[in-house]
Coordinates of C-alpha atoms and ligand atoms in Angstrom, one line a residue:
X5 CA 184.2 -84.7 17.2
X6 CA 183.8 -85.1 21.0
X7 CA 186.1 -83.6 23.3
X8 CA 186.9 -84.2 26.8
X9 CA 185.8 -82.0 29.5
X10 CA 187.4 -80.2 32.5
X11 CA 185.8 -82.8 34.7
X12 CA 186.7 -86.2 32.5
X13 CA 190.2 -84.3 32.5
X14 CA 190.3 -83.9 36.2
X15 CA 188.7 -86.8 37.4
X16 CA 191.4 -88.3 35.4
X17 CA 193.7 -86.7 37.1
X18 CA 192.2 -87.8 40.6
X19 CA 192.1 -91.4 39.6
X20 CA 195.8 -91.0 38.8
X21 CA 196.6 -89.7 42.1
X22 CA 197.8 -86.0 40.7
X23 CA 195.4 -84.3 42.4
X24 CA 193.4 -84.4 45.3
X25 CA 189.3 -84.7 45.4
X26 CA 189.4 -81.3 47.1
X27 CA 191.6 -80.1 44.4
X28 CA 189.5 -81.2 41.8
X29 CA 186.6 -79.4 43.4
X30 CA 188.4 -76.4 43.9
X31 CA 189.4 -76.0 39.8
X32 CA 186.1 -77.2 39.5
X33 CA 184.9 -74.3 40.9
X34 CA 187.1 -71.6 39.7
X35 CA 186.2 -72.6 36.1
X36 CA 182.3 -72.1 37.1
X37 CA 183.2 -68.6 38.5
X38 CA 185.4 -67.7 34.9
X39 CA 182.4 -68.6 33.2
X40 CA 179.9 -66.3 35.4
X41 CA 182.3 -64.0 34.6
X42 CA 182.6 -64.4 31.6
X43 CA 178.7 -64.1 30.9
X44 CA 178.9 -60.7 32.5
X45 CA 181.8 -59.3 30.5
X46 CA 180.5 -60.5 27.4
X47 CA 176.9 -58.6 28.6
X48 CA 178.8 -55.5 27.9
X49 CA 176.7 -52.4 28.6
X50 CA 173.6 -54.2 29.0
X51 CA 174.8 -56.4 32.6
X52 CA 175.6 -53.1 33.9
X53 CA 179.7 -53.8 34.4
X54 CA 181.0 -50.9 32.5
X55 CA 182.2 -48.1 33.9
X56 CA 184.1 -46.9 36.8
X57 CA 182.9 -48.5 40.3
X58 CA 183.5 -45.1 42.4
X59 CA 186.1 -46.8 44.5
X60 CA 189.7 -47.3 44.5
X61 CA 191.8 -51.0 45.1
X62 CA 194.3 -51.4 47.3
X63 CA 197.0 -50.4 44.6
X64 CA 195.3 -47.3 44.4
X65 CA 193.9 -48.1 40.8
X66 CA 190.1 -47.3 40.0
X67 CA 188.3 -49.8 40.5
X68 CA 185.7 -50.9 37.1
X69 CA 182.3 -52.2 37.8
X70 CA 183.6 -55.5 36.6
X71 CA 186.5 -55.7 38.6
X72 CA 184.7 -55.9 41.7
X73 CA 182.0 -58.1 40.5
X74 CA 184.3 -60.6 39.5
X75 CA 186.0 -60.0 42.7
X76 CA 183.0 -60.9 44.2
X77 CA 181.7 -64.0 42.0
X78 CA 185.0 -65.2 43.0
X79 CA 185.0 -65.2 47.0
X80 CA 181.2 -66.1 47.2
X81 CA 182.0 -69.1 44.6
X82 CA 185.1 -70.8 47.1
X83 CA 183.9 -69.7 50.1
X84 CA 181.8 -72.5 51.3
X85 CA 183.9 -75.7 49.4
X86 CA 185.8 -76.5 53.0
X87 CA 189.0 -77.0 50.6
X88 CA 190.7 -73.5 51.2
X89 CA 192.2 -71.9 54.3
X90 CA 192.2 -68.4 52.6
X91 CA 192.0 -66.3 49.6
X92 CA 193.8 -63.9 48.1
X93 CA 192.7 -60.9 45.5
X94 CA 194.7 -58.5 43.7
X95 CA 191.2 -56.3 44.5
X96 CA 192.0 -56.7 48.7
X97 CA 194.8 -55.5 50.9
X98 CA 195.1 -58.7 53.1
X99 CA 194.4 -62.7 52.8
X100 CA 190.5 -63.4 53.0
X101 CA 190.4 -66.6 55.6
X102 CA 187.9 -68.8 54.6
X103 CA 184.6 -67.5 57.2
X104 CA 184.5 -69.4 60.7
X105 CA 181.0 -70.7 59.6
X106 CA 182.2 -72.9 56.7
X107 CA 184.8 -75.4 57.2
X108 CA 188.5 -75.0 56.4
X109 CA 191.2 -77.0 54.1
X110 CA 194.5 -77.5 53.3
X111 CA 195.1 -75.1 50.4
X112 CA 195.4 -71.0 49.3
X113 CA 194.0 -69.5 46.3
X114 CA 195.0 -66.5 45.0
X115 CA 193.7 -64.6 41.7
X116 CA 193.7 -61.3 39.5
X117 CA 190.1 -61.2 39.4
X118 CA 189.8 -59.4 36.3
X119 CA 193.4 -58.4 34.7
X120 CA 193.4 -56.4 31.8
X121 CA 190.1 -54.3 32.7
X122 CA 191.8 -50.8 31.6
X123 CA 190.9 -52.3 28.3
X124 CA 187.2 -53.5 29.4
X125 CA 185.6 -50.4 27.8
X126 CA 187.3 -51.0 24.6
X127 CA 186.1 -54.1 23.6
X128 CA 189.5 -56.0 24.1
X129 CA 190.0 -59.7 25.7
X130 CA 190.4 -59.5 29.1
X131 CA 190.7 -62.3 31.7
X132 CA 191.3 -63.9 35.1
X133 CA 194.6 -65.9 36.3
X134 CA 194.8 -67.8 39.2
X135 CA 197.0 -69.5 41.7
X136 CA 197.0 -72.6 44.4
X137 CA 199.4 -73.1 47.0
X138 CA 199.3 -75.6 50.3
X139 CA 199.0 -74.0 53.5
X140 CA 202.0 -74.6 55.6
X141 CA 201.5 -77.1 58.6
X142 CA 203.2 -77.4 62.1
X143 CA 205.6 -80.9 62.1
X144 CA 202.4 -82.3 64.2
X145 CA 200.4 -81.2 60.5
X146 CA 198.3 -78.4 62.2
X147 CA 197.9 -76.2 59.6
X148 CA 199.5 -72.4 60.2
X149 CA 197.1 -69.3 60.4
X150 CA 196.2 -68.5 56.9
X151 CA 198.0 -64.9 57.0
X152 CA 200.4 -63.4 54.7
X153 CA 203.5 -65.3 56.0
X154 CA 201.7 -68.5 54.8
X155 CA 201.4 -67.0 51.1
X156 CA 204.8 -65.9 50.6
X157 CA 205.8 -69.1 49.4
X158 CA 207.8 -69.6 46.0
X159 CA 206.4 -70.2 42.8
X160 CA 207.9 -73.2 42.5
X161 CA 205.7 -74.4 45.8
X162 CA 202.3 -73.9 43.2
X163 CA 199.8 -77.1 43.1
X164 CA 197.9 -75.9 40.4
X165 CA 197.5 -72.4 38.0
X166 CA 195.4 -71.5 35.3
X167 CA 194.1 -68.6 33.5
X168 CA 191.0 -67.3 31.6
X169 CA 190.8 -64.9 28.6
X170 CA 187.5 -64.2 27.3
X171 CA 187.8 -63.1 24.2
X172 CA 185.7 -64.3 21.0
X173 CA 185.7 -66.9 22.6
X174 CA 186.5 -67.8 26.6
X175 CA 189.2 -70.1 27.1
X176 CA 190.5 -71.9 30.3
X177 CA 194.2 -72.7 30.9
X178 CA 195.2 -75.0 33.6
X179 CA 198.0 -76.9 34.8
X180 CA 198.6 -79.2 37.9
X181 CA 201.9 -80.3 37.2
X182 CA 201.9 -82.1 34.2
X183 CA 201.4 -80.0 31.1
X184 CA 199.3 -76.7 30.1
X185 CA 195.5 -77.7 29.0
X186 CA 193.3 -75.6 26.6
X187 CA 189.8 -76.1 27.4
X188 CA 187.1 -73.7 25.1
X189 CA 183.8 -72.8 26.5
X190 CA 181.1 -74.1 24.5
X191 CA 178.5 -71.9 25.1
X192 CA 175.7 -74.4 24.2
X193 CA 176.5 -77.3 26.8
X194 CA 177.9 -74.3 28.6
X195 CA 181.4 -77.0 29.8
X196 CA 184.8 -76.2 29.1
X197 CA 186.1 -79.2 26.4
X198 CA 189.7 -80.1 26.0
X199 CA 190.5 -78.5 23.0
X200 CA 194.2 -77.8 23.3
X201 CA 196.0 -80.8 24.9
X202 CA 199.5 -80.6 26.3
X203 CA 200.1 -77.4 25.0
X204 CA 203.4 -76.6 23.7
X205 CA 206.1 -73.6 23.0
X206 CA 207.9 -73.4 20.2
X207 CA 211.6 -72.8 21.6
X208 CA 212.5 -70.0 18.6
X209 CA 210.1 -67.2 17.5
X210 CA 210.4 -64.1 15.5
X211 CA 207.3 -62.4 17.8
X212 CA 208.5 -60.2 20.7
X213 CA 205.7 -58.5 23.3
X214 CA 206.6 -55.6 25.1
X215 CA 205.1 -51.9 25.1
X216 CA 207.4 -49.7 23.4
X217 CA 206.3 -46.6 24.9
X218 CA 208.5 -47.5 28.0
X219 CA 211.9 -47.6 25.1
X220 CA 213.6 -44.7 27.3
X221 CA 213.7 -46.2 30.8
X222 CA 214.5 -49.6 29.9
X223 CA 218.1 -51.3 31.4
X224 CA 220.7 -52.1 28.6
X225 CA 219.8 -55.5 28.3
X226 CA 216.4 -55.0 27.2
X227 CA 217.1 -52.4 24.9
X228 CA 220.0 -54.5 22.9
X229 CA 217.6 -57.4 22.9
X230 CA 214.7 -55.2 21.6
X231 CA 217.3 -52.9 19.0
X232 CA 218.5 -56.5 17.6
X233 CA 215.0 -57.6 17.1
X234 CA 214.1 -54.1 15.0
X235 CA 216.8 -54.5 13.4
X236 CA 215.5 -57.7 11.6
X237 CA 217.4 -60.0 9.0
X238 CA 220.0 -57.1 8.0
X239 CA 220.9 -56.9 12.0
X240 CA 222.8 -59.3 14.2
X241 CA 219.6 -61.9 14.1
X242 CA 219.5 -62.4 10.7
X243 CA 215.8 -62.6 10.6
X244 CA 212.9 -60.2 10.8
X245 CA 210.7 -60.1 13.6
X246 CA 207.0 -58.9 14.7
X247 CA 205.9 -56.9 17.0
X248 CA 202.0 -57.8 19.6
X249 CA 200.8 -56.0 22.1
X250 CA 197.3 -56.6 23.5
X251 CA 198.0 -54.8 27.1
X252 CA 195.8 -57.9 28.8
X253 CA 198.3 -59.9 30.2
X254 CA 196.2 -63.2 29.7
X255 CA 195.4 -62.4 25.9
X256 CA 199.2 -61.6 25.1
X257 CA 200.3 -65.3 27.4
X258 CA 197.5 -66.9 25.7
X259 CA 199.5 -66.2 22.3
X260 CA 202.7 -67.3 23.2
X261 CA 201.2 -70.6 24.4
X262 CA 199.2 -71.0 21.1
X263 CA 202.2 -69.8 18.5
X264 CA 205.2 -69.0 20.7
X265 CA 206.6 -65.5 20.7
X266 CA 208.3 -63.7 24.0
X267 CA 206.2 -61.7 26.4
X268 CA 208.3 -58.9 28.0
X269 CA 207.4 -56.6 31.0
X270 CA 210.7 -55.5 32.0
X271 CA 212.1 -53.5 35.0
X272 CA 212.5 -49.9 34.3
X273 CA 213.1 -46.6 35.5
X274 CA 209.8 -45.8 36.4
X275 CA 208.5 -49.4 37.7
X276 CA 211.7 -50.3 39.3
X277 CA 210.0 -53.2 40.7
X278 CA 208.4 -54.7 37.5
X279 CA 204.9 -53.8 36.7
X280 CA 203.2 -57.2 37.1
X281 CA 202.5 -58.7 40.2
X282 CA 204.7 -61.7 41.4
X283 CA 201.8 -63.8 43.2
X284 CA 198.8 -64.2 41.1
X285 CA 200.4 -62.6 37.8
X286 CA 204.4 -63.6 37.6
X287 CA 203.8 -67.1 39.2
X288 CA 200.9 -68.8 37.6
X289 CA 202.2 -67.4 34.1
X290 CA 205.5 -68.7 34.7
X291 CA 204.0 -72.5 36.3
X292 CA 202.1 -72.9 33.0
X293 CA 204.7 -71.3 30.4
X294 CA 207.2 -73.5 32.2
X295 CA 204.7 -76.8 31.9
X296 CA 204.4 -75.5 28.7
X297 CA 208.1 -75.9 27.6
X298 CA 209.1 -72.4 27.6
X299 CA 210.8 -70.5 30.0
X300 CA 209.8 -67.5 32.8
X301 CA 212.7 -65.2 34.4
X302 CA 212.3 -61.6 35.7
X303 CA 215.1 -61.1 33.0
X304 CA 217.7 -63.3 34.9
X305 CA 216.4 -65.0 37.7
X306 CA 213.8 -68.0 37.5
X307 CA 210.4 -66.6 38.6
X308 CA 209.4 -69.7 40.3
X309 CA 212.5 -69.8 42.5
X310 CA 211.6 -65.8 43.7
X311 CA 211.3 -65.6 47.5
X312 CA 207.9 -63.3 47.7
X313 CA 208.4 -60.8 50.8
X314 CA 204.7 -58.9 50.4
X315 CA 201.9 -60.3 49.0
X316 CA 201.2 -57.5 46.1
X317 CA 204.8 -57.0 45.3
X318 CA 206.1 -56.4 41.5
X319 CA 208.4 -58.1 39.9
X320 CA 210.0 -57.8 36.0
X321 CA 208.7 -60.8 33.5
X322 CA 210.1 -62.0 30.7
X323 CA 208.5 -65.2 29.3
X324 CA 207.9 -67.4 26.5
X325 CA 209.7 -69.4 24.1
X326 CA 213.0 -70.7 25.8
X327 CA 216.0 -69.5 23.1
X328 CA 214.5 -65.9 23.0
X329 CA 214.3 -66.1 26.9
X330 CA 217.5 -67.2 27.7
X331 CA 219.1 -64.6 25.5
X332 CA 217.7 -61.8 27.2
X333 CA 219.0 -63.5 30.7
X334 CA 222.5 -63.7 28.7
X335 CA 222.4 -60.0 27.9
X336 CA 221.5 -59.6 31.5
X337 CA 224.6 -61.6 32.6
X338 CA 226.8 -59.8 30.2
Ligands
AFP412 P1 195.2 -53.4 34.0 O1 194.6 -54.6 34.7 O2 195.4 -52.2 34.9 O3 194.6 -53.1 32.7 O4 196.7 -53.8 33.7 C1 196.9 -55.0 32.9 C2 198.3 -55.4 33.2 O5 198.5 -55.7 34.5 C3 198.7 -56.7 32.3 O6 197.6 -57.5 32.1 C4 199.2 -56.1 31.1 O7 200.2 -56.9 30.4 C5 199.9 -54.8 31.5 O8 199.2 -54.4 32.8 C6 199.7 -53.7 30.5 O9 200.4 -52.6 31.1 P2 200.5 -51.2 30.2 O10 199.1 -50.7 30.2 O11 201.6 -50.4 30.9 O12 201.0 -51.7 28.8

């Protein structure tokens, strides 16, 4: 069978009038950075990417050999495109404008560069999400100073998202704006084929995400949602459930997307702000979950409709398939 590719897919897109040229190039080139990265995480030992880098990131977590490579492959791969103002990296304190030597455009990228790398050393799926936003303009359409102001935009402002897991095998989630897309890595032609098209959530599941160790500091709602679900068919839901949790973000979204289920990093007493980060984390999930037919709140509000304030800011996530979602924002009302 022959699939289509990322570029037959976007170049589709172009021709439609969804997307830009320089948006095109600029997924384009993201997807050719996940799979650099990819090589080297799947090199293991032998690329030299395991183990601690010897340096701390600006959320104070130690930095992995990895994270700061991918870090890297990243800003040296959309630095020179002349279709971004500025980047931003979970692994750096402030926006990265694009260098005065290279021409600038009209849009932002954010990323996790690596999320999931406490689990790098273990051998489980880790990944990369990102993030595109339009840089604001003056009414005369100069475009604003690519700071931190012209990040904090809502979700709901997002162009384009996607994420990479790389796991058995490496696969690339993007949306623009009309449906989640599954392309797989084949690693002999080396291109990313369309192999999950229009992706969609189921709006029921009997799968809940969430790490249980965290039971004792979670708010009321949470815990009655999470009590009902152990309960199983002899409690109020009349049905059993299952419990998943990978600890990489993009390998437990990547599950929802492909059988449904509901992905929970609540608010608690000890991460009062949410553990995940609203910008590249919360808000490219929540596009494609959203694209996807499911649903993305930080337990009761919409994430996409979240007015950031700082650029590396937390925020609560609960996402996945709508019915399960929407009863946790219920519980939350109650
Ligand atoms: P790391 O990138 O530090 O491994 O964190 C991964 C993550 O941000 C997200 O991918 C996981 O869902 C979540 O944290 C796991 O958090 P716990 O380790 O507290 O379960």
């Amino acid at each position: 069978m022959r699939y289509r590719t990322l570029t037959q897919f976007l170049i589709e897109r172009e021709r439609a009038g969804r997307i830009s040229p320089d948006l095109r190039l600029l997924i384009e080139t993201i997807a050719r950075a996940c799979k650099a990265i990819s090589t080297r995480v799947n090199k293991g030992p032998f690329g030299g990417g395991y183990g601690l880098a010897g340096s701390e990131n600006v959320q104070g977590e130690i930095q992995k050999k990895l994270d700061v490579l991918s870090n890297e492959i990243l800003l040296e791969a959309n630095e020179w495109g002349g279709n971004l103002a500025a980047l931003v990296s979970e692994e750096m304190e402030d926006p990265r404008p694009i260098p005065t030597h290279y021409p600038r455009g009209q849009y932002l990228l954010l990323f996790d560069p690596l999320d999931g790398s406490s689990n790098i050393d273990v051998n489980i799926s880790v990944g990369t999400i990102f993030s595109v936003l339009r840089c604001p303009t003056a009414p005369d359409g100069t475009p604003h100073e690519p700071d931190e102001k012209a990040f904090l935009q809502p979700g709901r402002n997002q162009v384009a998202a996607g994420f990479a897991v790389y796991g058995p095998t490496t696969v690339l989630v993007v949306t623009v704006g009309d449906g989640a897309w599954g392309f797989t890595l084949d690693r002999e032609t080396y291109t990313f084929a369309l192999t999950h098209p229009d992706i969609r959530i189921p709006a029921d599941t009997a799968e809940f995400a969430i790490n249980a160790s965290n039971m004792r500091r979670w708010e009321p709602p949470v815990k009655r949602y999470i009590d009902e679900c152990l309960a199983g068919k002899d409690g109020p839901r009349g049905k059993d459930f299952n419990m998943r949790w990978v600890a990489s973000m993009v390998a437990d979204v990547y599950r929802v997307l492909s059988r449904g289920g509901i992905f929970m990093y609540p608010r608690d007493a000890k991460n009062r702000e949410g553990r995940l980060r609203l910008m590249y984390e919360a808000n490219p999930m929540a596009f494609i979950v959203e694209q996807a037919g499911g649903m993305a709140t930080d337990g009761s509000r919409r994430i996409l409709d979240i007015q950031p304030t700082s650029l590396h800011q937390r925020v609560g996530v609960v996402l996945g398939s709508k019915n399960e979602v929407e009863r946790v924002a219920a519980y939350h009302a109650a």
